[in-house]
mmCIF file of N, CA and C in Angstrom:
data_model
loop_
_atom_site.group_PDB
_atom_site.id
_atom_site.type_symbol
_atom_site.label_atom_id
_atom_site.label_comp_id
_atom_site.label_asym_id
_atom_site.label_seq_id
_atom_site.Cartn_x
_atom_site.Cartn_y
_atom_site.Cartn_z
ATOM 1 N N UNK A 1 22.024 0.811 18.282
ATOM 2 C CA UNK A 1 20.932 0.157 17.574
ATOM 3 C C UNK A 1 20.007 1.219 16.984
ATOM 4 N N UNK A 2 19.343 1.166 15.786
ATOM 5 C CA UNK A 2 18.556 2.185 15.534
ATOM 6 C C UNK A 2 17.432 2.089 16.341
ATOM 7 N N UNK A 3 16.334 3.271 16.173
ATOM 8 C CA UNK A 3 15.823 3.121 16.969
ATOM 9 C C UNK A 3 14.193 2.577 17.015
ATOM 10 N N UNK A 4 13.937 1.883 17.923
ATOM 11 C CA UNK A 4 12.818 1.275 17.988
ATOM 12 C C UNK A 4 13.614 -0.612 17.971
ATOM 13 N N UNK A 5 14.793 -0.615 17.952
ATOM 14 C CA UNK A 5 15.169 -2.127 18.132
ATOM 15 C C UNK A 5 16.049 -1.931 18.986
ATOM 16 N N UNK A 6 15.649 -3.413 20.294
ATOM 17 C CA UNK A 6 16.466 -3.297 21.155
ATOM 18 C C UNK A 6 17.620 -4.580 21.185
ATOM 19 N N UNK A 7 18.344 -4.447 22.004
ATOM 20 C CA UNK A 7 19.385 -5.569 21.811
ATOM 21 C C UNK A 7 19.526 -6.348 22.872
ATOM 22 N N UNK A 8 19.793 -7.987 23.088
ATOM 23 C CA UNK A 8 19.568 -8.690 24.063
ATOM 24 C C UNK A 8 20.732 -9.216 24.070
ATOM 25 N N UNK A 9 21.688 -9.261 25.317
ATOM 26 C CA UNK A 9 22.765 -10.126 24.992
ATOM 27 C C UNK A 9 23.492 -9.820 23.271
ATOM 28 N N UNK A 10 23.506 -8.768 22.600
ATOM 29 C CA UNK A 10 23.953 -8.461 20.932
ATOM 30 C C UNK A 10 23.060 -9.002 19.916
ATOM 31 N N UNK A 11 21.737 -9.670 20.565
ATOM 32 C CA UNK A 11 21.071 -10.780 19.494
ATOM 33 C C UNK A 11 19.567 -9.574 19.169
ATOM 34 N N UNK A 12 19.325 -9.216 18.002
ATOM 35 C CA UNK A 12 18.523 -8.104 17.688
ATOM 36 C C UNK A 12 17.188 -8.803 18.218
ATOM 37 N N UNK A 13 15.911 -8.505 18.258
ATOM 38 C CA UNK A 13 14.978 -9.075 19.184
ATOM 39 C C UNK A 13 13.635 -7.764 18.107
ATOM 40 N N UNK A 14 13.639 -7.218 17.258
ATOM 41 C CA UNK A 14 12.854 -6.632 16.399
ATOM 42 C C UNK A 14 11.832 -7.403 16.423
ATOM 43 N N UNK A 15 10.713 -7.248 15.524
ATOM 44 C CA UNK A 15 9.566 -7.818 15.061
ATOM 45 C C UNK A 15 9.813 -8.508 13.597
ATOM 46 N N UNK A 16 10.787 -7.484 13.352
ATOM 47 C CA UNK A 16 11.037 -7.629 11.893
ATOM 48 C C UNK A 16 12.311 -9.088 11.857
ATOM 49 N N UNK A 17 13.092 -9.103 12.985
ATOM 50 C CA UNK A 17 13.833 -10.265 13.217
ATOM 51 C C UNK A 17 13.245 -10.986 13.291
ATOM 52 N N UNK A 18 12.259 -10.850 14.347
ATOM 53 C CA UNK A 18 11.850 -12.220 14.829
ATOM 54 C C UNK A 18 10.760 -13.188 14.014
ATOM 55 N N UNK A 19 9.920 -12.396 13.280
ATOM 56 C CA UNK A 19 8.637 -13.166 13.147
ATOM 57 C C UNK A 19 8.997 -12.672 11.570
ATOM 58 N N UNK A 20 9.825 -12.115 10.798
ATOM 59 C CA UNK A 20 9.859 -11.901 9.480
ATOM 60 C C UNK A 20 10.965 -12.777 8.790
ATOM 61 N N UNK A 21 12.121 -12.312 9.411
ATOM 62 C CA UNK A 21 13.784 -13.029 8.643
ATOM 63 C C UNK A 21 13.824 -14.177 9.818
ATOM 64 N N UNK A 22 13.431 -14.520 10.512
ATOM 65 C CA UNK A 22 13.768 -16.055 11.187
ATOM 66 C C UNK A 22 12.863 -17.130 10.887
ATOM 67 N N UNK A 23 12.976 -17.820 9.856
ATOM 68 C CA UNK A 23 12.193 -19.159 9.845
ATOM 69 C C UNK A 23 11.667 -19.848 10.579
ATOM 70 N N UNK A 24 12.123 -20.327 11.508
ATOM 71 C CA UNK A 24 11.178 -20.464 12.483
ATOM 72 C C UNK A 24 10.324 -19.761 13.493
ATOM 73 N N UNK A 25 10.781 -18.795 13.557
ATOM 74 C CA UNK A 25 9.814 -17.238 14.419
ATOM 75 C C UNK A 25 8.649 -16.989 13.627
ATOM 76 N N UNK A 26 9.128 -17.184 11.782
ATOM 77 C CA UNK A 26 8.134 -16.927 11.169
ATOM 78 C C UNK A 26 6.803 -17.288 10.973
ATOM 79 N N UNK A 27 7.387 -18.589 11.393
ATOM 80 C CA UNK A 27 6.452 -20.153 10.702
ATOM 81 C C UNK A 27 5.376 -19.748 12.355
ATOM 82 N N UNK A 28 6.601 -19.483 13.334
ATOM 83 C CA UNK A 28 5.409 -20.063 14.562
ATOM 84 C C UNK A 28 4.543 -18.599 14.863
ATOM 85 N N UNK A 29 4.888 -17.360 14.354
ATOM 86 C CA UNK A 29 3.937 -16.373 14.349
ATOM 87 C C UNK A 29 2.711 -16.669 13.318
ATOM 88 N N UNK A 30 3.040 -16.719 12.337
ATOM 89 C CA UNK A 30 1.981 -17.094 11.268
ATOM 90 C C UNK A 30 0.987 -17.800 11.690
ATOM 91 N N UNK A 31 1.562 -19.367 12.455
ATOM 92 C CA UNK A 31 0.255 -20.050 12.924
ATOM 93 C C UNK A 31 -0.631 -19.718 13.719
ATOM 94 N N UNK A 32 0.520 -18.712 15.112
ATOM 95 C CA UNK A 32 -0.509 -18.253 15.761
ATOM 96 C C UNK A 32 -1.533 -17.189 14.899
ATOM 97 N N UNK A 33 -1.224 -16.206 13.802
ATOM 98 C CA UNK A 33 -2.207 -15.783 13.542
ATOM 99 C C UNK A 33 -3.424 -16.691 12.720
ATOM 100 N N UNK A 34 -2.674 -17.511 12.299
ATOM 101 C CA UNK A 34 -3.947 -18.263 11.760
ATOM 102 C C UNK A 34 -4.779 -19.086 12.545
ATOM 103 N N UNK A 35 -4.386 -19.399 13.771
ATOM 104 C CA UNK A 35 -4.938 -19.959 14.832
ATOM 105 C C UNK A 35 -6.113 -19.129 15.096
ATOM 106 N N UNK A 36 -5.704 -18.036 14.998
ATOM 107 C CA UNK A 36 -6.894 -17.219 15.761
ATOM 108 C C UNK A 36 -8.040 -16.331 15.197
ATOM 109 N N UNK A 37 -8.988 -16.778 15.229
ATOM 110 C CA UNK A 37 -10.513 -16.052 14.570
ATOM 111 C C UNK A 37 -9.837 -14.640 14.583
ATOM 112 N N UNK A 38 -9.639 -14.045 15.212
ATOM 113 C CA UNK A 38 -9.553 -12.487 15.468
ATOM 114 C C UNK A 38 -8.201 -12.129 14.463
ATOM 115 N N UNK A 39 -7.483 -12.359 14.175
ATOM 116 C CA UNK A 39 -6.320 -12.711 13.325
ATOM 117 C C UNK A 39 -5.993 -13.150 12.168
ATOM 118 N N UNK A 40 -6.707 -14.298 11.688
ATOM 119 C CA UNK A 40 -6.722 -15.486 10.429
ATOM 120 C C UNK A 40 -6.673 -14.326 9.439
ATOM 121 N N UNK A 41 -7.574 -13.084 9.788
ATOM 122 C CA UNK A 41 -7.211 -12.545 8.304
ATOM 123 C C UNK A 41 -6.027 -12.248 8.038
ATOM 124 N N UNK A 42 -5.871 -11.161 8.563
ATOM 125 C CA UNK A 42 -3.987 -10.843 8.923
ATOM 126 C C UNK A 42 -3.364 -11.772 8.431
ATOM 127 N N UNK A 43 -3.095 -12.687 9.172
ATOM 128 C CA UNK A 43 -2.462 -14.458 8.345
ATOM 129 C C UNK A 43 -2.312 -14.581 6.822
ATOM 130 N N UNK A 44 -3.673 -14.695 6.456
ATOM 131 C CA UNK A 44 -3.781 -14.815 5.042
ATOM 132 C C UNK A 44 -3.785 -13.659 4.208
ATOM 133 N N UNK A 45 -3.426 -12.686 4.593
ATOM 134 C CA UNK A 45 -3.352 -11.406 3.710
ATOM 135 C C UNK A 45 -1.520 -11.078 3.974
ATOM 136 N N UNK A 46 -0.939 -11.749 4.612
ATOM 137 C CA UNK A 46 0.399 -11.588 5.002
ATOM 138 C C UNK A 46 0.588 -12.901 3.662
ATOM 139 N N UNK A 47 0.120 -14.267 3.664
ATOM 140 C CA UNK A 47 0.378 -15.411 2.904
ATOM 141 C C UNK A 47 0.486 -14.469 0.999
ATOM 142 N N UNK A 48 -1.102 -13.502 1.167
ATOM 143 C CA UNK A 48 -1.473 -12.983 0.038
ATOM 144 C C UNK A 48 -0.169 -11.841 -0.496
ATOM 145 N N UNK A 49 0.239 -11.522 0.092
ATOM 146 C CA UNK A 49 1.250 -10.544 -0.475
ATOM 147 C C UNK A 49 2.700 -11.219 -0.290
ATOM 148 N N UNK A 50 2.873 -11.721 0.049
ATOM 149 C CA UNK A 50 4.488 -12.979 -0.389
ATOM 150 C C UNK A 50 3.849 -13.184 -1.343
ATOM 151 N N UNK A 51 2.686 -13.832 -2.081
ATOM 152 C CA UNK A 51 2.255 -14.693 -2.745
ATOM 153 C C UNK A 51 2.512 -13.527 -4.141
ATOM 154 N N UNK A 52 1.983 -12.094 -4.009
ATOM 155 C CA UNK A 52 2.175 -11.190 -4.611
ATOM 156 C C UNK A 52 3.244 -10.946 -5.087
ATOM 157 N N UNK A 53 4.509 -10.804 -4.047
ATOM 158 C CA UNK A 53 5.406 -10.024 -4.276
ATOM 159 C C UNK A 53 6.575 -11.028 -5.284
ATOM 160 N N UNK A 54 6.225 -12.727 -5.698
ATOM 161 C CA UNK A 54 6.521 -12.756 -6.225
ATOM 162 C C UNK A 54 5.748 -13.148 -7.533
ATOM 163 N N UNK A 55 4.723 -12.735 -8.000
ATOM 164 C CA UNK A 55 4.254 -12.370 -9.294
ATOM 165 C C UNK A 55 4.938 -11.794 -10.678
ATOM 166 N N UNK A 56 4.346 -12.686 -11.757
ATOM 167 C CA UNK A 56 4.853 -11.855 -12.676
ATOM 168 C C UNK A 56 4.913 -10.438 -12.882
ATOM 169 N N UNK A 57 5.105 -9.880 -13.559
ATOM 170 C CA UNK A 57 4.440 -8.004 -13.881
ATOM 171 C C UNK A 57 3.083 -7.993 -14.442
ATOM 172 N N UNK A 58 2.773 -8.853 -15.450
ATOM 173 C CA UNK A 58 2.099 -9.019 -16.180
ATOM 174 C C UNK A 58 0.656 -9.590 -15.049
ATOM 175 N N UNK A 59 0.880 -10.516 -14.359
ATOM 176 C CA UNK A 59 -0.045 -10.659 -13.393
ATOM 177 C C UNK A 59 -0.431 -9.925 -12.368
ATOM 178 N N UNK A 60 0.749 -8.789 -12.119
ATOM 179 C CA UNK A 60 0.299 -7.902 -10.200
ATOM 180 C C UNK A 60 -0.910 -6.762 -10.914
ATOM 181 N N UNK A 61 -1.565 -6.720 -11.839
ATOM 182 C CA UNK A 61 -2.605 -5.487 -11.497
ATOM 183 C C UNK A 61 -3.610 -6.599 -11.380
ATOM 184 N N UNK A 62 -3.737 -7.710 -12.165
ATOM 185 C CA UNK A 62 -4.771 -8.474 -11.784
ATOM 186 C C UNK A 62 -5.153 -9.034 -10.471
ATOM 187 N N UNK A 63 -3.551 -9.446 -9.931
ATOM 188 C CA UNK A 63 -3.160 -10.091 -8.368
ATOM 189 C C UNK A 63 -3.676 -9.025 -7.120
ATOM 190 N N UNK A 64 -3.325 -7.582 -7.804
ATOM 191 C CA UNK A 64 -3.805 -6.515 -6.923
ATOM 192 C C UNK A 64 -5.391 -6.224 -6.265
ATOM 193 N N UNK A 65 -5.846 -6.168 -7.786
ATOM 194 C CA UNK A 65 -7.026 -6.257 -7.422
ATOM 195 C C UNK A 65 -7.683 -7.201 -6.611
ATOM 196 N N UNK A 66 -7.321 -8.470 -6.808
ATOM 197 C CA UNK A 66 -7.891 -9.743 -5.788
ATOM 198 C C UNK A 66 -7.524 -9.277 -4.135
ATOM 199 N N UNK A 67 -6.274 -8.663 -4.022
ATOM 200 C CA UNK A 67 -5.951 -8.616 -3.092
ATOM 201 C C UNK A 67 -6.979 -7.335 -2.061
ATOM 202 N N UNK A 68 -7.864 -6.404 -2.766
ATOM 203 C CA UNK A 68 -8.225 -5.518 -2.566
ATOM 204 C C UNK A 68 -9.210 -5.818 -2.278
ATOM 205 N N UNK A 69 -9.949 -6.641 -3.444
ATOM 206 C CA UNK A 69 -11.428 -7.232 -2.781
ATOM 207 C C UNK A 69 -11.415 -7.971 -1.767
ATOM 208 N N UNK A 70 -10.576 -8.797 -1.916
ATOM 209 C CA UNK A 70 -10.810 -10.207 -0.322
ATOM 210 C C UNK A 70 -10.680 -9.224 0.749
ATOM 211 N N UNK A 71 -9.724 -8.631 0.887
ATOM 212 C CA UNK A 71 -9.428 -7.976 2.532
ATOM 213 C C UNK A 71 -8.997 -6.616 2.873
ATOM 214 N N UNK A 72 -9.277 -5.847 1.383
ATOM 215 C CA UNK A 72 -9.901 -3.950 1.888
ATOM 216 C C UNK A 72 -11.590 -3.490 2.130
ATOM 217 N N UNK A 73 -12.300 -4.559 1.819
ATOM 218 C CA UNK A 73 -13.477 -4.159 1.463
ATOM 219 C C UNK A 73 -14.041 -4.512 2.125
ATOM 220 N N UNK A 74 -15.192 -3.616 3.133
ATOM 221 C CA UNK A 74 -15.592 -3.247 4.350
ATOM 222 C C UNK A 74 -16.585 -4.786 4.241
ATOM 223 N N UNK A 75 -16.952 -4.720 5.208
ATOM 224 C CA UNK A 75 -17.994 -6.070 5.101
ATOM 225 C C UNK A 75 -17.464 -7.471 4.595
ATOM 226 N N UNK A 76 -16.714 -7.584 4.314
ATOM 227 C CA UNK A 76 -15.989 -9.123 3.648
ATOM 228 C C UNK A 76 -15.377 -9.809 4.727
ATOM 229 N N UNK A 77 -15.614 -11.232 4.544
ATOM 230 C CA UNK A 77 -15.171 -12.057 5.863
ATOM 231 C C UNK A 77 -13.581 -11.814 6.282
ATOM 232 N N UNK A 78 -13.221 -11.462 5.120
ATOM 233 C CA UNK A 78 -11.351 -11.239 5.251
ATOM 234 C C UNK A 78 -10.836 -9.620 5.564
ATOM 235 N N UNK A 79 -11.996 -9.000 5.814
ATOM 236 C CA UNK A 79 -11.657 -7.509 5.799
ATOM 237 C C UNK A 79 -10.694 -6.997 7.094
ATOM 238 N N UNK A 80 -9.953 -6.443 6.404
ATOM 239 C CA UNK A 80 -8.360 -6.572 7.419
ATOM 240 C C UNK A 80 -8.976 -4.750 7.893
ATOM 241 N N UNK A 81 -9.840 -4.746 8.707
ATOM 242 C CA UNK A 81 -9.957 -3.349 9.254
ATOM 243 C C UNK A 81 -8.935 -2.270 9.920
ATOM 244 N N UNK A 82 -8.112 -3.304 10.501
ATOM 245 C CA UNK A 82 -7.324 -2.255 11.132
ATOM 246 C C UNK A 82 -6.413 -1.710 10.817
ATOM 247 N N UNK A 83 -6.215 -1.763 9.088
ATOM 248 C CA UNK A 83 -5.195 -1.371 8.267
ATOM 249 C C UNK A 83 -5.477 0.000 8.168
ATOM 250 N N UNK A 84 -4.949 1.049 7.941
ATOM 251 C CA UNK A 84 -5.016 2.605 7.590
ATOM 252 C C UNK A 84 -5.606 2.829 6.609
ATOM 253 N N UNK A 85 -6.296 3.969 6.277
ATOM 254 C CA UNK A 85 -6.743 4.726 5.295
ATOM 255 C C UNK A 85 -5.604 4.536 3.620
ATOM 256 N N UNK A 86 -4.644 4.997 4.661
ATOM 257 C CA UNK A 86 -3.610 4.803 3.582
ATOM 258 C C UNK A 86 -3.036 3.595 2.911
ATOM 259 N N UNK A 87 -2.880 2.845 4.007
ATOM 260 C CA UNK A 87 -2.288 1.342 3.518
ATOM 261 C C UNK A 87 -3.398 0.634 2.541
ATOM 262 N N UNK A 88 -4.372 0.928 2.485
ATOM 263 C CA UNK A 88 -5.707 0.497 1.476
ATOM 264 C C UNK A 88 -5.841 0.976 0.463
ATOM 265 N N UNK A 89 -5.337 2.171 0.351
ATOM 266 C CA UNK A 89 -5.608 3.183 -0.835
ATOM 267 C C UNK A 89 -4.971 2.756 -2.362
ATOM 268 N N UNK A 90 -6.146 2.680 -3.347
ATOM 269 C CA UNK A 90 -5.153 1.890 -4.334
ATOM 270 C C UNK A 90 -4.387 3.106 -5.086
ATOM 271 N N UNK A 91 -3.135 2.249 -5.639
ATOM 272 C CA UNK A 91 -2.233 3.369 -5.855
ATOM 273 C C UNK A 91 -2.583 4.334 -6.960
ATOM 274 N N UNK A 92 -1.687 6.290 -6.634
ATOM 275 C CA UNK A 92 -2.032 6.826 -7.725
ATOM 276 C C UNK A 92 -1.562 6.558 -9.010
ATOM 277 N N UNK A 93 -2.661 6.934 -10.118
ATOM 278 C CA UNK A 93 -1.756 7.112 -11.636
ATOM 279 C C UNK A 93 -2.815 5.452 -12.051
#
């Protein structure tokens, strides 16, 4: 298995299995994050970039930017803090 995924009985057990490519793992992680004050942003900034990724071309610098204000920007009810320096950084060029 590469590494950082372990194997159960041959059935992969990732994060990326479970709560990303399984439809229902997906659906029931999501709620819990939206369930939860401490979380909801996460939730909806996970909703916000599916929502992104399938955008026109013509729409993702506009889509980007929305995405930057709601939940990179310090003080905002959606501000996803515990994201990295980097993961915030809007891109070069």
């Amino acid at each position: 298995a590469p590494p950082g995924h372990t194997q159960d009985g041959g059935q992969e057990t990732s994060f990326r299995w479970q709560c990303v490519e399984q439809p229902i793992g997906k659906l029931l992680f999501r709620r819990f994050l939206e369930g939860s004050a401490e979380f909801a942003a996460a939730g909806a900034l996970w909703a916000e970039i599916e929502a992104f990724e399938q955008c026109e071309d013509d729409e993702r610098e506009a889509a980007a930017k929305k995405l930057r204000s709601r939940f990179f920007t310090p003080g905002g009810s959606e501000h996803c803090g515990f994201l990295s320096a980097a993961a915030t950084a809007p891109p070069a060029g």
